[in-house]
Every structure is written in structure tokens, then in C-alpha cells.
Amino acid sequence: MSANTIFALSSGQPPAAIGIIRISGPRASDALQALSGFVPDERRASLAKLYDPATGDLLDTALILWFPGPNSASGEDLAEIHCHGGRAVVRALESALEAMDGLYAAEPGEFTRRAFTHGRMDLAEAEGLSDLLFAETELQRRSAIQAAGGALSRKVEDWQNTILRLSAMVEAELDFSDEDDVTPAQLSVLQSAASDLATEMKAMLDRPRAEKLREGVRVVLGGPPNSGKSTLLNALVEREAAIVSAIAGTTRDVIEVPIAIKGIPFLFIDTAGVRDDGAEEIERIGIDRARQQFDVADLILWLGPEGEGPQISNRVEIASRLDHPEYQSKSPEVLSVSPLTGTGMDALVALLVDRAKEIVPRGDEISVNKRQAEHLAEAQRNLIQISELQDYLIIAEQLRLARAALDALTGRASTEDMLDSLFGKFCIGK
């Protein structure tokens, strides 16, 4: 158990109907005893009057709960106070706890970090919980709740068990092949099993990354000045997010607008009009930034002359300003839209949603983030190499390296800096 005891408000910020103050650590029972005069039966809510130990003043009448470790959310002794959610009540209880020896206010993510430290969840589940806390769309929620519930962890555990069985076969071949009661591992069986496992991992690596659900599909609007980018952006996000003007070069910088459409998170990005001549110094900086956005876009809506935009596969030609006197048509298969009248906008939104579904993970499938993918790819590379090996000692080492990579994915082998970065994103009280 941790040497220190932490406390924090784990419910929403007051005022609220109820405030939940969580206390975790070796002095959690002492804190309940000091406030209420007793420690309730474990896992049963008890009504109690709470007094300030220093002054004897009544602070509140609340429900208190006691969860002895290790069978608690944090893996150590844990108490909860369900008090009235007014600011003064919460503040008074926090002040009383802070005055007790050995108790201090928790840092962001400290409860979850203790749960990880005590084996109540692994790193993949903790990352899923982080995504769940920040989920704003139904798709984000469904994906995050799978990860927080251990879907990825269980899959990794299955892979680890398979690798352990293969390692046992190799060790039997190395150490006991001369004994009659041990069946030697067949090289072809080992290689086939390792290849099948690598194929499974490759299938998961080929899926869209989990970050896309959190960051949104990056849709960059590009084209020359006065091609209707800002007007189209405002129509897509249904508000005046960008300044619209007939003056060329009005948009000088990148404008980012996050929005969810049909449950899918998007990040729409308006850019400066791209032109080679006539731009003054500040506008040229904006044009350079626009081109940088083209390089990192998931989709580019090109509103300029057909065929003149970035020559990349994720470009979508749009014939915009259908209602404008200077409207320029494109090929018959190119979508024509008018952000002002709404013509073609439903078709454009449907096109964006269809393309986005190819970029973001499905809510019902397991996906990995960049960190997880790096470790998974390392494990897969080690398994692939086994198909070319004949030496059992080297095969054993490749299997060991694959297990180590999967351990790093779930946090069994990790660094403090990485843990600090992850848990520091959590809210206080979680």
C-alpha cells in the first residue's frame, strides 16, 4: 500500500445535489473514525453525522462507505463520503481532512494511478478510462468503454498465453528432447503458430487508430482566395466560425472548428487561399501554413480549379458557390454545392460521413492508439522472424522479445515518465 493517504472530490464541481469525497490509503479508516466516530461495515452505506475533529462543529449529515483493500477501486483501503453538494459543505469537509496527519489532497489521476500500481487495472484499461472521461460522442463512448472494460487487455493476454505455450515447446526441445516422456516441438508447427499470431496482430494494426476518435477526422478546406472555403466551413459547422469577405486573403491563419456529425468527431480546418502571385508577406505565411495542413489532413476538400489541388488520394473535389455569378463547374461526377442555399450540402455531409467511417475505428471493434501500436508492431516483427529461423535458441529469444513488447503494451514494463504523462491528464479525484 502507498504510505500516504489522499482525498479529493470525485463527483462534479459544486453546487450539486450530492458531493462524493473519496479517501484512499492506509489512514482512510482513521479519517472516517475521526469525522463520524465509527467505521461502517464494509460495502454498506451508513448514515452518519460528520464533525470537525479540531472544533467539534457539525459539518454535515452524510452517507459513508468503507472498502478495505485490496478489493477496492484503488486497490488499497478506500472510504467514500456522500455529502450534500454545496460549496461550503464540500470545502469544510476537505479542510477537516487536510488538517489530519498523513492526509493530503490528491493530484490529477492519482486514484487511477494507484489502481494501476496495485494491479486493479493495466495500462491499456487506464488509457481507455482516460478516453472515456473525455468522450463527447456516442462512438467515442462505445470505443472507450470497451478499452476501459479490458477488451484490448484480454486480447493481449490471449496472445501472451499463446506465446508462452510456444516458449514452453521450445524449452522442451532445448532441454528435454532426449527424454521419452516429452514430445519434441516440431519446427514447422512453431513457425505456423507464430505466423498465425503475427497475422492476427497485423489485422489489428491495420485498423484505424484510436486517436482518430479523440482528435476527430481532420478535414482541410483548400483552394485559392475567394473560392468559398470560409462560407462552406460556416455552413458545415452551422455557425459563423470564419470571417467571410470578398476581399482576397481575408483568411490569414488556420481556423480549426471541432464538431460531431452523426456521432463522428470531425475537425474542420479553414486555410488561407493558396496562390503563387500577389500575396504580401503575412498572407504568404498563411499560405505556407495551409500547405502544411494539406500534409496532415485526413481529407482535403478542394474548392479550386479541378485538378490543381494537392495531388494526393484523400482529396475530394468540390464545385462550390453554385449560386455565385462566377461559379465554375467541374466534371459531372464532382459534387456541386451552395452553402448559402443549402443545395448539395446534405450530399456533402453524407460523403464526409462515409469517408470518415473508413478513417475512425468502429465502436464495436478493438482499436489501438499510437503507443500501443508501436509495441504491438514490435511483437509482430519478432514473431514474423521466427518463420525464417532454424535455431531454437534464437526462436526462444524472439518469443521472449515478443512477450516483453506485449508487457510494455499493458504496462507490466513501463517508464515513470510515460505514466506521469498519462495520469496527469486525468481530473482530480479520478
Short mmCIF file of C-alpha atoms in Angstrom, two decimals:
data_model
loop_
_atom_site.label_atom_id
_atom_site.label_comp_id
_atom_site.label_asym_id
_atom_site.label_seq_id
_atom_site.Cartn_x
_atom_site.Cartn_y
_atom_site.Cartn_z
CA MET A 1 0.00 0.00 0.00
CA SER A 2 1.01 3.61 -0.50
CA ALA A 3 2.48 5.32 2.54
CA ASN A 4 0.33 8.42 2.13
CA THR A 5 -3.43 8.80 2.18
CA ILE A 6 -5.09 11.00 -0.42
CA PHE A 7 -8.53 12.58 -0.68
CA ALA A 8 -10.44 14.52 -3.32
CA LEU A 9 -13.89 15.41 -4.54
CA SER A 10 -14.66 12.70 -7.09
CA SER A 11 -18.05 13.97 -8.26
CA GLY A 12 -18.84 17.07 -10.30
CA GLN A 13 -17.94 20.52 -9.10
CA PRO A 14 -20.40 22.04 -6.59
CA PRO A 15 -23.05 23.18 -6.25
CA ALA A 16 -24.75 19.83 -6.83
CA ALA A 17 -27.26 17.61 -5.09
CA ILE A 18 -24.58 15.23 -3.87
CA GLY A 19 -20.83 15.52 -3.45
CA ILE A 20 -18.67 12.40 -3.27
CA ILE A 21 -15.37 12.73 -1.46
CA ARG A 22 -13.05 9.75 -1.86
CA ILE A 23 -10.24 8.88 0.57
CA SER A 24 -7.62 6.27 -0.33
CA GLY A 25 -4.67 4.96 1.64
CA PRO A 26 -3.71 3.43 4.99
CA ARG A 27 -5.37 6.20 7.03
CA ALA A 28 -8.74 6.11 5.24
CA SER A 29 -10.42 4.30 8.18
CA ASP A 30 -8.84 6.75 10.65
CA ALA A 31 -10.35 9.63 8.66
CA LEU A 32 -13.84 8.11 8.86
CA GLN A 33 -13.40 7.41 12.57
CA ALA A 34 -12.27 11.00 13.22
CA LEU A 35 -15.21 12.52 11.31
CA SER A 36 -18.06 10.21 12.28
CA GLY A 37 -16.90 8.34 15.37
CA PHE A 38 -17.15 4.91 13.71
CA VAL A 39 -16.20 2.88 10.64
CA PRO A 40 -19.24 1.27 9.00
CA ASP A 41 -19.50 -2.34 7.88
CA GLU A 42 -17.61 -2.82 4.65
CA ARG A 43 -19.51 -2.12 1.43
CA ARG A 44 -22.63 -0.92 3.23
CA ALA A 45 -23.75 2.71 3.22
CA SER A 46 -24.32 4.13 6.70
CA LEU A 47 -25.87 7.43 7.72
CA ALA A 48 -23.55 9.49 9.92
CA LYS A 49 -23.17 12.94 11.41
CA LEU A 50 -19.76 14.34 10.49
CA TYR A 51 -17.92 16.61 12.93
CA ASP A 52 -14.76 18.65 12.60
CA PRO A 53 -12.22 16.79 14.80
CA ALA A 54 -10.49 20.06 15.69
CA THR A 55 -13.52 22.12 16.78
CA GLY A 56 -16.33 19.59 17.25
CA ASP A 57 -18.58 21.57 14.89
CA LEU A 58 -21.17 19.62 12.92
CA LEU A 59 -20.16 19.68 9.27
CA ASP A 60 -22.89 17.64 7.60
CA THR A 61 -25.10 14.57 7.78
CA ALA A 62 -23.96 12.18 5.08
CA LEU A 63 -23.68 8.60 3.90
CA ILE A 64 -20.29 6.98 4.48
CA LEU A 65 -18.90 3.80 2.91
CA TRP A 66 -15.88 1.65 3.69
CA PHE A 67 -13.98 -0.52 1.15
CA PRO A 68 -10.98 -2.30 2.68
CA GLY A 69 -8.13 -3.12 0.29
CA PRO A 70 -7.16 -4.82 -1.87
CA ASN A 71 -10.74 -5.27 -3.11
CA SER A 72 -11.40 -1.61 -3.75
CA ALA A 73 -11.29 0.71 -6.75
CA SER A 74 -7.76 1.86 -5.87
CA GLY A 75 -6.51 -1.49 -4.61
CA GLU A 76 -5.96 -0.11 -1.10
CA ASP A 77 -8.16 0.94 1.83
CA LEU A 78 -10.75 3.34 0.46
CA ALA A 79 -13.56 5.38 2.00
CA GLU A 80 -16.28 7.48 0.45
CA ILE A 81 -18.32 10.32 1.91
CA HIS A 82 -21.58 11.09 0.08
CA CYS A 83 -22.37 14.53 1.43
CA HIS A 84 -24.58 17.43 0.38
CA GLY A 85 -23.07 19.03 -2.70
CA GLY A 86 -22.95 22.67 -1.65
CA ARG A 87 -19.64 24.51 -1.96
CA ALA A 88 -19.43 25.32 1.75
CA VAL A 89 -20.12 21.71 2.80
CA VAL A 90 -17.52 20.27 0.46
CA ARG A 91 -14.98 22.91 1.39
CA ALA A 92 -15.50 22.31 5.12
CA LEU A 93 -15.03 18.55 4.79
CA GLU A 94 -11.92 18.98 2.62
CA SER A 95 -10.46 21.40 5.18
CA ALA A 96 -11.09 18.93 8.00
CA LEU A 97 -9.40 16.13 6.06
CA GLU A 98 -6.45 18.30 5.11
CA ALA A 99 -5.85 19.12 8.79
CA MET A 100 -5.43 15.42 9.65
CA ASP A 101 -1.93 13.95 9.87
CA GLY A 102 -0.90 11.87 6.87
CA LEU A 103 -3.68 13.08 4.55
CA TYR A 104 -3.19 15.33 1.54
CA ALA A 105 -5.18 16.48 -1.48
CA ALA A 106 -4.81 14.15 -4.45
CA GLU A 107 -3.08 15.14 -7.68
CA PRO A 108 -4.85 14.69 -11.04
CA GLY A 109 -5.17 10.99 -11.86
CA GLU A 110 -3.68 9.83 -8.56
CA PHE A 111 -6.56 7.50 -7.68
CA THR A 112 -6.34 5.77 -11.06
CA ARG A 113 -2.56 5.60 -10.84
CA ARG A 114 -2.86 3.80 -7.50
CA ALA A 115 -5.36 1.40 -9.09
CA PHE A 116 -2.77 0.69 -11.79
CA THR A 117 0.05 0.33 -9.24
CA HIS A 118 -1.98 -2.15 -7.19
CA GLY A 119 -2.99 -4.22 -10.19
CA ARG A 120 -6.66 -3.20 -10.31
CA MET A 121 -6.26 -2.20 -13.95
CA ASP A 122 -3.50 -2.35 -16.54
CA LEU A 123 -2.19 0.49 -18.68
CA ALA A 124 -4.44 -0.26 -21.66
CA GLU A 125 -7.51 -0.12 -19.39
CA ALA A 126 -6.28 3.13 -17.82
CA GLU A 127 -5.88 4.69 -21.29
CA GLY A 128 -9.40 3.55 -22.13
CA LEU A 129 -10.68 5.15 -18.94
CA SER A 130 -8.94 8.41 -19.90
CA ASP A 131 -10.67 8.34 -23.28
CA LEU A 132 -14.00 7.58 -21.59
CA LEU A 133 -13.68 10.61 -19.31
CA PHE A 134 -13.19 12.88 -22.33
CA ALA A 135 -15.72 11.16 -24.62
CA GLU A 136 -18.18 13.58 -26.22
CA THR A 137 -19.79 11.42 -28.92
CA GLU A 138 -21.55 8.06 -28.79
CA LEU A 139 -18.85 6.49 -30.98
CA GLN A 140 -16.13 7.74 -28.62
CA ARG A 141 -18.04 6.39 -25.62
CA ARG A 142 -18.58 2.95 -27.14
CA SER A 143 -14.94 2.57 -28.14
CA ALA A 144 -13.56 3.89 -24.85
CA ILE A 145 -15.81 1.74 -22.68
CA GLN A 146 -14.51 -1.35 -24.49
CA ALA A 147 -10.91 -0.40 -23.72
CA ALA A 148 -11.69 0.62 -20.13
CA GLY A 149 -13.51 -2.68 -19.67
CA GLY A 150 -10.42 -4.63 -20.69
CA ALA A 151 -11.28 -5.75 -24.24
CA LEU A 152 -7.79 -4.99 -25.56
CA SER A 153 -6.16 -6.33 -22.39
CA ARG A 154 -7.98 -9.65 -22.71
CA LYS A 155 -6.90 -9.96 -26.34
CA VAL A 156 -3.29 -9.23 -25.42
CA GLU A 157 -3.50 -11.77 -22.60
CA ASP A 158 -4.68 -14.40 -25.11
CA TRP A 159 -1.67 -13.60 -27.31
CA GLN A 160 0.68 -13.78 -24.33
CA ASN A 161 -0.69 -17.18 -23.33
CA THR A 162 -0.16 -18.47 -26.87
CA ILE A 163 3.41 -17.18 -26.90
CA LEU A 164 4.03 -18.79 -23.51
CA ARG A 165 2.85 -22.13 -24.89
CA LEU A 166 5.16 -21.76 -27.86
CA SER A 167 8.01 -20.86 -25.50
CA ALA A 168 7.29 -23.99 -23.47
CA MET A 169 7.50 -26.07 -26.64
CA VAL A 170 10.86 -24.52 -27.49
CA GLU A 171 12.19 -25.08 -23.98
CA ALA A 172 11.07 -28.71 -24.14
CA GLU A 173 13.00 -29.13 -27.37
CA LEU A 174 16.08 -27.45 -25.92
CA ASP A 175 16.13 -29.09 -22.50
CA PHE A 176 14.25 -32.36 -22.62
CA SER A 177 14.25 -33.66 -26.15
CA ASP A 178 16.29 -36.70 -25.05
CA GLU A 179 13.62 -37.85 -22.57
CA ASP A 180 10.95 -40.29 -23.71
CA ASP A 181 8.02 -38.54 -21.97
CA VAL A 182 8.50 -35.23 -23.81
CA THR A 183 7.29 -34.74 -27.38
CA PRO A 184 9.80 -32.57 -29.26
CA ALA A 185 8.43 -29.37 -30.71
CA GLN A 186 8.15 -29.53 -34.46
CA LEU A 187 9.74 -26.53 -36.14
CA SER A 188 7.00 -26.27 -38.75
CA VAL A 189 4.31 -26.25 -36.02
CA LEU A 190 6.12 -23.49 -34.15
CA GLN A 191 6.59 -21.39 -37.27
CA SER A 192 2.97 -21.84 -38.37
CA ALA A 193 1.64 -20.87 -34.94
CA ALA A 194 3.91 -17.81 -34.76
CA SER A 195 2.85 -16.79 -38.28
CA ASP A 196 -0.85 -17.11 -37.41
CA LEU A 197 -0.33 -14.96 -34.32
CA ALA A 198 1.55 -12.33 -36.33
CA THR A 199 -1.32 -12.25 -38.84
CA GLU A 200 -3.82 -11.60 -36.03
CA MET A 201 -1.70 -8.72 -34.76
CA LYS A 202 -1.32 -7.31 -38.27
CA ALA A 203 -5.11 -7.28 -38.67
CA MET A 204 -5.43 -5.13 -35.55
CA LEU A 205 -2.57 -2.86 -36.65
CA ASP A 206 -4.33 -2.30 -39.98
CA ARG A 207 -7.42 -0.93 -38.24
CA PRO A 208 -7.85 2.84 -37.83
CA ARG A 209 -6.03 4.25 -34.82
CA ALA A 210 -7.88 5.05 -31.60
CA GLU A 211 -6.58 8.65 -31.65
CA LYS A 212 -8.90 9.47 -34.54
CA LEU A 213 -11.89 9.07 -32.26
CA ARG A 214 -10.41 11.52 -29.78
CA GLU A 215 -8.88 14.05 -32.19
CA GLY A 216 -11.51 13.86 -34.92
CA VAL A 217 -11.19 13.39 -38.67
CA ARG A 218 -9.10 16.30 -39.99
CA VAL A 219 -10.96 17.85 -42.93
CA VAL A 220 -8.98 20.70 -44.53
CA LEU A 221 -10.72 23.14 -46.84
CA GLY A 222 -8.34 24.30 -49.56
CA GLY A 223 -8.43 26.45 -52.65
CA PRO A 224 -7.41 29.86 -54.00
CA PRO A 225 -8.66 33.12 -52.43
CA ASN A 226 -12.41 33.75 -52.72
CA SER A 227 -13.23 30.14 -53.62
CA GLY A 228 -15.81 29.88 -50.84
CA LYS A 229 -13.83 27.99 -48.19
CA SER A 230 -14.92 30.08 -45.21
CA THR A 231 -18.55 30.15 -46.34
CA LEU A 232 -18.54 26.37 -46.72
CA LEU A 233 -16.91 25.95 -43.29
CA ASN A 234 -19.59 28.08 -41.65
CA ALA A 235 -22.32 26.04 -43.37
CA LEU A 236 -20.79 22.73 -42.29
CA VAL A 237 -20.43 23.73 -38.62
CA GLU A 238 -23.69 25.74 -38.68
CA ARG A 239 -22.25 28.90 -37.15
CA GLU A 240 -20.13 31.90 -38.10
CA ALA A 241 -16.76 30.37 -37.26
CA ALA A 242 -14.79 32.14 -40.02
CA ILE A 243 -14.93 35.70 -41.37
CA VAL A 244 -16.39 35.85 -44.87
CA SER A 245 -15.35 38.70 -47.15
CA ALA A 246 -14.99 39.40 -50.87
CA ILE A 247 -11.51 40.75 -50.17
CA ALA A 248 -8.85 38.27 -51.31
CA GLY A 249 -6.67 36.98 -48.49
CA THR A 250 -9.17 37.61 -45.67
CA THR A 251 -8.29 34.30 -44.04
CA ARG A 252 -4.65 34.66 -42.98
CA ASP A 253 -4.28 31.85 -40.47
CA VAL A 254 -5.55 28.34 -39.83
CA ILE A 255 -9.02 28.19 -38.25
CA GLU A 256 -9.94 24.91 -36.52
CA VAL A 257 -13.52 24.02 -35.60
CA PRO A 258 -14.34 20.68 -33.88
CA ILE A 259 -17.83 19.27 -34.40
CA ALA A 260 -19.60 15.91 -34.28
CA ILE A 261 -21.72 14.81 -37.26
CA LYS A 262 -23.87 11.69 -36.85
CA GLY A 263 -21.79 10.74 -33.82
CA ILE A 264 -18.45 11.00 -35.64
CA PRO A 265 -15.97 13.64 -34.42
CA PHE A 266 -14.60 15.97 -37.10
CA LEU A 267 -12.06 18.79 -37.01
CA PHE A 268 -12.79 21.19 -39.88
CA ILE A 269 -9.87 23.42 -40.82
CA ASP A 270 -10.19 26.60 -42.89
CA THR A 271 -6.99 27.78 -44.53
CA ALA A 272 -5.63 30.81 -46.32
CA GLY A 273 -6.30 30.97 -50.04
CA VAL A 274 -3.47 29.35 -51.96
CA ARG A 275 -1.94 31.43 -54.74
CA ASP A 276 1.53 31.87 -56.19
CA ASP A 277 1.38 35.58 -57.08
CA GLY A 278 0.10 38.74 -55.43
CA ALA A 279 0.39 37.67 -51.79
CA GLU A 280 2.10 40.01 -49.35
CA GLU A 281 4.35 38.75 -46.54
CA ILE A 282 1.76 37.88 -43.88
CA GLU A 283 -0.51 36.22 -46.44
CA ARG A 284 2.42 34.12 -47.68
CA ILE A 285 2.91 32.83 -44.12
CA GLY A 286 -0.75 31.80 -44.11
CA ILE A 287 -0.33 30.04 -47.45
CA ASP A 288 2.67 28.10 -46.09
CA ARG A 289 0.56 27.03 -43.10
CA ALA A 290 -2.23 25.96 -45.43
CA ARG A 291 0.14 23.68 -47.31
CA GLN A 292 1.36 22.23 -44.02
CA GLN A 293 -2.25 21.39 -43.18
CA PHE A 294 -2.62 19.60 -46.52
CA ASP A 295 0.22 17.28 -45.47
CA VAL A 296 -1.51 16.12 -42.26
CA ALA A 297 -5.12 16.11 -43.47
CA ASP A 298 -7.30 13.02 -43.40
CA LEU A 299 -9.47 14.59 -46.11
CA ILE A 300 -8.98 17.69 -48.26
CA LEU A 301 -12.00 19.46 -49.73
CA TRP A 302 -10.54 21.21 -52.78
CA LEU A 303 -12.61 24.18 -53.93
CA GLY A 304 -10.17 25.48 -56.54
CA PRO A 305 -9.87 24.68 -60.26
CA GLU A 306 -10.29 20.99 -60.90
CA GLY A 307 -7.05 19.02 -60.77
CA GLU A 308 -4.99 21.88 -59.34
CA GLY A 309 -5.14 20.93 -55.68
CA PRO A 310 -2.70 18.73 -53.74
CA GLN A 311 -2.13 15.60 -55.77
CA ILE A 312 -2.98 13.10 -53.07
CA SER A 313 -5.53 10.32 -52.74
CA ASN A 314 -7.51 11.91 -49.91
CA ARG A 315 -8.54 14.95 -51.96
CA VAL A 316 -12.24 15.47 -52.63
CA GLU A 317 -13.08 17.84 -55.49
CA ILE A 318 -15.91 20.24 -54.66
CA ALA A 319 -17.58 22.70 -57.03
CA SER A 320 -18.61 25.35 -54.53
CA ARG A 321 -20.59 28.59 -54.79
CA LEU A 322 -23.24 27.07 -57.08
CA ASP A 323 -25.33 30.20 -56.53
CA HIS A 324 -22.49 32.64 -57.37
CA PRO A 325 -22.25 34.52 -60.70
CA GLU A 326 -18.65 33.37 -61.07
CA TYR A 327 -19.46 29.72 -60.38
CA GLN A 328 -17.12 27.34 -62.18
CA SER A 329 -18.46 23.86 -62.86
CA LYS A 330 -16.32 20.74 -62.70
CA SER A 331 -16.67 17.22 -64.06
CA PRO A 332 -20.20 15.75 -63.87
CA GLU A 333 -19.21 13.35 -61.09
CA VAL A 334 -17.90 16.22 -58.90
CA LEU A 335 -20.31 17.36 -56.20
CA SER A 336 -21.66 20.90 -56.65
CA VAL A 337 -22.81 22.74 -53.53
CA SER A 338 -24.20 26.07 -52.45
CA PRO A 339 -23.57 26.79 -48.75
CA LEU A 340 -25.96 29.75 -48.96
CA THR A 341 -28.99 27.95 -50.40
CA GLY A 342 -28.13 24.52 -49.00
CA THR A 343 -28.06 22.83 -52.39
CA GLY A 344 -25.82 19.76 -52.26
CA MET A 345 -24.95 20.18 -48.58
CA ASP A 346 -26.75 17.04 -47.44
CA ALA A 347 -24.89 15.05 -50.08
CA LEU A 348 -21.58 16.58 -48.96
CA VAL A 349 -22.24 15.72 -45.32
CA ALA A 350 -23.17 12.16 -46.30
CA LEU A 351 -19.95 11.90 -48.34
CA LEU A 352 -17.88 13.14 -45.37
CA VAL A 353 -19.55 10.66 -43.00
CA ASP A 354 -18.95 7.77 -45.41
CA ARG A 355 -15.29 8.68 -45.85
CA ALA A 356 -14.86 9.22 -42.10
CA LYS A 357 -16.15 5.72 -41.36
CA GLU A 358 -13.10 4.40 -43.21
CA ILE A 359 -10.79 6.52 -41.04
CA VAL A 360 -12.17 6.15 -37.50
CA PRO A 361 -12.47 2.83 -35.63
CA ARG A 362 -15.87 1.21 -35.36
CA GLY A 363 -17.33 1.43 -31.89
CA ASP A 364 -17.71 -2.34 -31.65
CA GLU A 365 -14.13 -3.28 -32.56
CA ILE A 366 -10.91 -3.10 -30.60
CA SER A 367 -8.50 -0.42 -31.77
CA VAL A 368 -5.07 0.62 -30.54
CA ASN A 369 -3.50 4.02 -30.06
CA LYS A 370 -0.08 5.07 -31.32
CA ARG A 371 1.79 3.93 -28.20
CA GLN A 372 0.05 0.57 -28.15
CA ALA A 373 0.56 0.12 -31.90
CA GLU A 374 4.33 0.62 -31.55
CA HIS A 375 4.61 -2.20 -29.00
CA LEU A 376 2.22 -4.42 -30.94
CA ALA A 377 4.22 -3.90 -34.14
CA GLU A 378 7.41 -4.81 -32.28
CA ALA A 379 5.84 -8.06 -31.06
CA GLN A 380 4.60 -8.82 -34.55
CA ARG A 381 8.04 -8.26 -36.10
CA ASN A 382 9.61 -10.68 -33.63
CA LEU A 383 7.03 -13.34 -34.46
CA ILE A 384 7.43 -12.89 -38.22
CA GLN A 385 11.18 -13.50 -37.97
CA ILE A 386 10.56 -16.97 -36.50
CA SER A 387 9.42 -18.26 -39.90
CA GLU A 388 12.99 -17.78 -41.19
CA LEU A 389 14.80 -19.26 -38.18
CA GLN A 390 16.11 -22.78 -37.60
CA ASP A 391 17.93 -22.32 -34.29
CA TYR A 392 15.72 -22.98 -31.25
CA LEU A 393 17.81 -20.67 -29.06
CA ILE A 394 17.16 -17.74 -31.38
CA ILE A 395 13.48 -18.67 -31.65
CA ALA A 396 13.25 -18.67 -27.85
CA GLU A 397 14.76 -15.18 -27.78
CA GLN A 398 12.31 -13.88 -30.40
CA LEU A 399 9.42 -15.23 -28.35
CA ARG A 400 10.83 -13.58 -25.23
CA LEU A 401 11.10 -10.24 -27.06
CA ALA A 402 7.51 -10.59 -28.29
CA ARG A 403 6.32 -11.20 -24.71
CA ALA A 404 8.29 -8.18 -23.49
CA ALA A 405 6.69 -5.96 -26.14
CA LEU A 406 3.20 -7.06 -25.09
CA ASP A 407 4.14 -6.49 -21.44
CA ALA A 408 5.07 -2.93 -22.35
CA LEU A 409 1.71 -2.50 -24.09
CA THR A 410 -0.24 -3.41 -20.94
CA GLY A 411 2.17 -1.59 -18.62
CA ARG A 412 3.87 -4.54 -17.00
CA ALA A 413 7.08 -2.98 -18.27
CA SER A 414 6.87 0.79 -18.39
CA THR A 415 8.65 4.05 -17.56
CA GLU A 416 7.73 6.63 -14.95
CA ASP A 417 7.78 9.48 -17.49
CA MET A 418 5.14 7.78 -19.61
CA LEU A 419 2.97 7.07 -16.55
CA ASP A 420 3.29 10.68 -15.39
CA SER A 421 2.14 11.87 -18.81
CA LEU A 422 -0.90 9.57 -18.90
CA PHE A 423 -2.24 10.01 -15.37
CA GLY A 424 -1.55 13.74 -15.37
CA LYS A 425 -4.36 14.13 -17.93
CA PHE A 426 -6.97 12.75 -15.51
CA CYS A 427 -9.15 15.02 -13.42
CA ILE A 428 -8.54 15.40 -9.70
CA GLY A 429 -10.50 12.76 -7.82
CA LYS A 430 -10.10 10.11 -10.53
#
